[in-house]
Amino acid sequence: GAGVSQSPSNKVTEKGKDVELRCDPISGHTALYWYRQSLGQGLEFLIYFQGNSAPDKSGLPSDRFSAERTGGSVSTLTIQRTQQEDSAVYLCASSLYPTGGQGGELFFGEGSRLTVL
Amino acid sequence: AQSVTQLGSHVSVSEGALVLLRCNYSSSVPPYLFWYVQYPNQGLQLLLKYTSAATLVKGINGFEAEFKKSETSFHLTKPSAHMSDAAEYFCAVTGGGNKLTFGTGTQLKVEL
């Protein structure tokens, strides 16, 4: 497709289970970002990829969170042993070039809504 | 480090009235500044961005924003609100590194 695609759009899981969230960026976009959006909290940065490398993972809240990107394209965010406080919308964005040094525009997917019971 | 403050988590205007959404930023380096809009159950969409080319930036749907360095502000305005403008608006800043730092958002309500 033409835009950023995320799956699943909704995920309900039980506390303690692992979940995987997938992001398909726009073709050719080298930079990829994960954000978390909680009610009233705005967007919280999680991790940034340039190609397959993650030069900035400073926003990952704990070692239960990890992410990878393969082939400079698809990225997966994994949350192990989910907790109720992990409930949020997880947004993926991609850009043709990094936003920091060159002002690249981020294109967002519609997000994956995670509910941990 | 950079940060963004959006004053007013909820703003309500009448249709046809001026829209003013406030954003103040802090950054240790010259920033890039962005406004994004999020309609219900959708992802974020870029409204406009400031990249130092011009202080008054025009965006989509009749929105514009003015970069004021002395006030560290980047307020978003639209002369005449339309019902379709009802959404959540986010201001964001870069300031070193390669991530956007977002404000907490302003929910705009447009009333008849």
Short mmCIF file of C-alpha atoms in Angstrom, two decimals:
data_model
loop_
_atom_site.label_atom_id
_atom_site.label_comp_id
_atom_site.label_asym_id
_atom_site.label_seq_id
_atom_site.Cartn_x
_atom_site.Cartn_y
_atom_site.Cartn_z
CA GLY A 1 0.00 0.00 0.00
CA ALA A 2 0.91 3.62 -0.20
CA GLY A 3 0.87 4.35 3.53
CA VAL A 4 2.29 2.95 6.75
CA SER A 5 0.51 -0.25 7.65
CA GLN A 6 0.24 -1.62 11.19
CA SER A 7 -1.12 -4.90 12.46
CA PRO A 8 -3.04 -5.94 14.38
CA SER A 9 -5.27 -2.90 14.65
CA ASN A 10 -6.60 -4.19 17.96
CA LYS A 11 -5.12 -6.69 20.38
CA VAL A 12 -6.58 -7.85 23.67
CA THR A 13 -4.32 -10.00 25.78
CA GLU A 14 -4.03 -11.30 29.29
CA LYS A 15 -1.50 -10.00 31.76
CA GLY A 16 1.75 -11.91 31.48
CA LYS A 17 1.40 -12.86 27.82
CA ASP A 18 3.79 -11.73 25.09
CA VAL A 19 2.59 -9.65 22.15
CA GLU A 20 4.07 -8.67 18.80
CA LEU A 21 3.08 -5.58 16.87
CA ARG A 22 4.04 -5.19 13.24
CA CYS A 23 4.79 -2.15 11.12
CA ASP A 24 5.17 -1.96 7.35
CA PRO A 25 6.66 1.43 6.48
CA ILE A 26 6.33 3.32 3.22
CA SER A 27 8.61 1.77 0.64
CA GLY A 28 11.95 3.53 0.47
CA HIS A 29 11.67 5.22 3.84
CA THR A 30 14.90 4.64 5.71
CA ALA A 31 13.83 5.99 9.09
CA LEU A 32 11.24 4.26 11.25
CA TYR A 33 9.86 5.28 14.63
CA TRP A 34 7.69 3.71 17.32
CA TYR A 35 5.62 5.85 19.65
CA ARG A 36 3.14 5.02 22.38
CA GLN A 37 -0.02 7.05 22.87
CA SER A 38 -1.83 6.82 26.17
CA LEU A 39 -4.95 8.74 27.13
CA GLY A 40 -4.01 12.28 28.08
CA GLN A 41 -0.30 11.56 27.75
CA GLY A 42 0.46 12.66 24.22
CA LEU A 43 2.92 10.64 22.19
CA GLU A 44 5.80 8.97 23.97
CA PHE A 45 8.87 8.14 21.87
CA LEU A 46 9.99 4.53 22.12
CA ILE A 47 12.64 3.79 19.50
CA TYR A 48 14.11 5.04 16.22
CA PHE A 49 15.57 2.94 13.42
CA GLN A 50 17.83 4.09 10.62
CA GLY A 51 17.92 1.19 8.22
CA ASN A 52 18.15 -1.92 10.40
CA SER A 53 20.05 -0.19 13.19
CA ALA A 54 18.49 1.44 16.24
CA PRO A 55 20.70 4.39 17.17
CA ASP A 56 18.14 5.65 19.68
CA LYS A 57 16.21 3.23 21.88
CA SER A 58 16.13 5.56 24.84
CA GLY A 59 12.34 5.55 25.09
CA LEU A 60 11.83 1.82 25.65
CA PRO A 61 10.28 1.78 29.14
CA SER A 62 11.75 -1.50 30.36
CA ASP A 63 13.64 -4.56 29.21
CA ARG A 64 10.29 -6.23 28.50
CA PHE A 65 10.13 -4.06 25.38
CA SER A 66 12.22 -4.80 22.31
CA ALA A 67 12.06 -4.02 18.62
CA GLU A 68 13.77 -5.10 15.48
CA ARG A 69 13.76 -4.13 11.85
CA THR A 70 14.73 -6.42 9.03
CA GLY A 71 15.64 -5.73 5.41
CA GLY A 72 15.38 -2.02 6.08
CA SER A 73 11.64 -2.45 5.96
CA VAL A 74 9.27 -4.28 8.32
CA SER A 75 9.62 -3.67 12.03
CA THR A 76 8.27 -5.66 14.96
CA LEU A 77 7.75 -4.32 18.48
CA THR A 78 7.63 -7.08 21.07
CA ILE A 79 6.33 -6.71 24.59
CA GLN A 80 7.06 -9.60 26.91
CA ARG A 81 5.10 -10.45 30.05
CA THR A 82 2.58 -7.69 29.39
CA GLN A 83 1.30 -5.57 32.25
CA GLN A 84 -1.89 -3.53 32.49
CA GLU A 85 0.11 -0.31 32.25
CA ASP A 86 1.21 -1.39 28.78
CA SER A 87 -2.32 -0.75 27.52
CA ALA A 88 -2.07 2.02 24.92
CA VAL A 89 -2.08 2.71 21.21
CA TYR A 90 1.27 1.92 19.62
CA LEU A 91 2.01 4.10 16.62
CA CYS A 92 4.58 3.48 13.94
CA ALA A 93 5.88 6.19 11.64
CA SER A 94 8.35 6.29 8.80
CA SER A 95 10.19 9.06 7.00
CA LEU A 96 12.29 9.37 3.89
CA TYR A 97 15.10 10.93 5.90
CA PRO A 98 15.59 11.48 9.62
CA THR A 99 13.49 14.18 11.17
CA GLY A 100 16.13 15.58 13.46
CA GLY A 101 18.89 16.66 11.14
CA GLN A 102 16.85 17.44 8.05
CA GLY A 103 13.29 18.04 9.20
CA GLY A 104 11.92 14.93 7.56
CA GLU A 105 8.17 14.54 7.80
CA LEU A 106 6.90 11.53 9.71
CA PHE A 107 4.11 9.50 8.11
CA PHE A 108 2.07 7.63 10.70
CA GLY A 109 0.12 4.41 10.61
CA GLU A 110 -3.26 4.13 12.27
CA GLY A 111 -1.82 2.36 15.25
CA SER A 112 -2.25 -0.89 17.15
CA ARG A 113 -4.51 -0.62 20.18
CA LEU A 114 -3.28 -2.92 22.92
CA THR A 115 -5.50 -3.81 25.87
CA VAL A 116 -4.02 -5.87 28.67
CA LEU A 117 -6.60 -7.45 30.95
CA ALA B 1 17.06 18.25 25.22
CA GLN B 2 13.83 19.56 23.78
CA SER B 3 10.28 19.86 25.07
CA VAL B 4 6.88 21.15 24.01
CA THR B 5 4.10 22.72 26.03
CA GLN B 6 0.61 22.98 24.62
CA LEU B 7 -1.57 25.29 26.65
CA GLY B 8 -5.13 24.07 26.93
CA SER B 9 -5.91 20.40 26.57
CA HIS B 10 -9.38 21.31 25.29
CA VAL B 11 -10.36 24.30 23.16
CA SER B 12 -13.90 25.06 22.02
CA VAL B 13 -14.80 27.54 19.29
CA SER B 14 -17.88 28.42 17.31
CA GLU B 15 -18.06 27.61 13.64
CA GLY B 16 -16.65 30.56 11.72
CA ALA B 17 -14.60 31.84 14.66
CA LEU B 18 -10.84 32.15 14.87
CA VAL B 19 -8.92 29.06 15.93
CA LEU B 20 -5.82 29.61 18.07
CA LEU B 21 -3.93 26.64 19.48
CA ARG B 22 -0.88 27.49 21.54
CA CYS B 23 2.51 25.81 21.47
CA ASN B 24 5.70 26.78 23.27
CA TYR B 25 8.92 24.87 22.90
CA SER B 26 12.37 24.63 24.34
CA SER B 27 15.35 23.44 22.42
CA SER B 28 19.09 23.72 22.86
CA VAL B 29 19.62 23.95 19.10
CA PRO B 30 17.66 25.63 16.30
CA PRO B 31 14.56 23.52 16.03
CA TYR B 32 12.33 22.07 13.40
CA LEU B 33 8.71 22.48 14.47
CA PHE B 34 5.64 20.58 13.36
CA TRP B 35 1.90 20.57 13.82
CA TYR B 36 0.05 17.28 13.35
CA VAL B 37 -3.68 16.58 13.42
CA GLN B 38 -5.35 13.35 14.50
CA TYR B 39 -8.94 12.69 13.51
CA PRO B 40 -10.86 10.07 15.51
CA ASN B 41 -9.55 6.54 15.02
CA GLN B 42 -6.94 7.67 12.53
CA GLY B 43 -3.20 8.16 12.52
CA LEU B 44 -1.50 11.52 12.73
CA GLN B 45 -1.36 13.68 9.63
CA LEU B 46 1.05 16.55 9.03
CA LEU B 47 -0.56 20.01 8.96
CA LEU B 48 2.58 22.07 8.51
CA LYS B 49 6.24 22.33 9.47
CA TYR B 50 8.82 25.01 10.13
CA THR B 51 12.32 24.37 8.84
CA SER B 52 13.79 27.89 9.04
CA ALA B 53 12.90 28.91 5.48
CA ALA B 54 10.14 31.32 6.54
CA THR B 55 8.72 32.26 9.92
CA LEU B 56 5.11 32.19 8.73
CA VAL B 57 4.23 28.71 7.57
CA LYS B 58 1.08 27.82 5.68
CA GLY B 59 -0.35 24.33 5.87
CA ILE B 60 -3.27 22.31 4.69
CA ASN B 61 -6.93 23.10 5.31
CA GLY B 62 -6.29 26.83 5.82
CA PHE B 63 -4.08 26.47 8.89
CA GLU B 64 -0.94 28.48 9.45
CA ALA B 65 1.61 28.95 12.20
CA GLU B 66 4.18 31.61 12.99
CA PHE B 67 7.58 30.84 14.44
CA LYS B 68 8.56 33.44 17.04
CA LYS B 69 12.04 32.80 18.33
CA SER B 70 11.89 35.55 20.96
CA GLU B 71 8.78 33.98 22.45
CA THR B 72 9.80 30.35 21.74
CA SER B 73 6.33 29.89 20.32
CA PHE B 74 4.77 28.22 17.29
CA HIS B 75 1.05 28.87 17.66
CA LEU B 76 -1.41 27.39 15.16
CA THR B 77 -4.20 29.55 13.74
CA LYS B 78 -7.06 29.37 11.30
CA PRO B 79 -9.23 32.43 10.55
CA SER B 80 -12.54 30.61 10.38
CA ALA B 81 -13.29 27.27 12.03
CA HIS B 82 -15.24 24.57 10.26
CA MET B 83 -17.00 21.61 11.80
CA SER B 84 -14.57 19.31 10.01
CA ASP B 85 -11.68 20.85 11.99
CA ALA B 86 -12.76 19.05 15.14
CA ALA B 87 -9.82 16.80 16.02
CA GLU B 88 -6.79 16.55 18.27
CA TYR B 89 -3.82 18.70 17.40
CA PHE B 90 -0.22 17.99 18.37
CA CYS B 91 2.76 20.30 18.30
CA ALA B 92 6.18 18.65 17.98
CA VAL B 93 9.82 19.74 18.02
CA THR B 94 13.18 18.33 17.10
CA GLY B 95 16.25 19.63 18.82
CA GLY B 96 19.14 17.34 18.33
CA GLY B 97 18.99 13.65 17.74
CA ASN B 98 16.53 12.18 15.33
CA LYS B 99 13.26 12.01 17.18
CA LEU B 100 10.24 14.26 17.38
CA THR B 101 9.13 15.28 20.84
CA PHE B 102 5.38 15.82 21.00
CA GLY B 103 3.19 17.91 23.23
CA THR B 104 0.27 16.37 25.07
CA GLY B 105 -2.20 17.56 22.45
CA THR B 106 -5.15 19.94 22.26
CA GLN B 107 -8.62 18.63 21.54
CA LEU B 108 -10.46 21.13 19.35
CA LYS B 109 -14.25 21.19 19.49
CA VAL B 110 -16.22 23.22 16.95
CA GLU B 111 -19.75 24.18 17.88
CA LEU B 112 -22.59 25.44 15.72
#
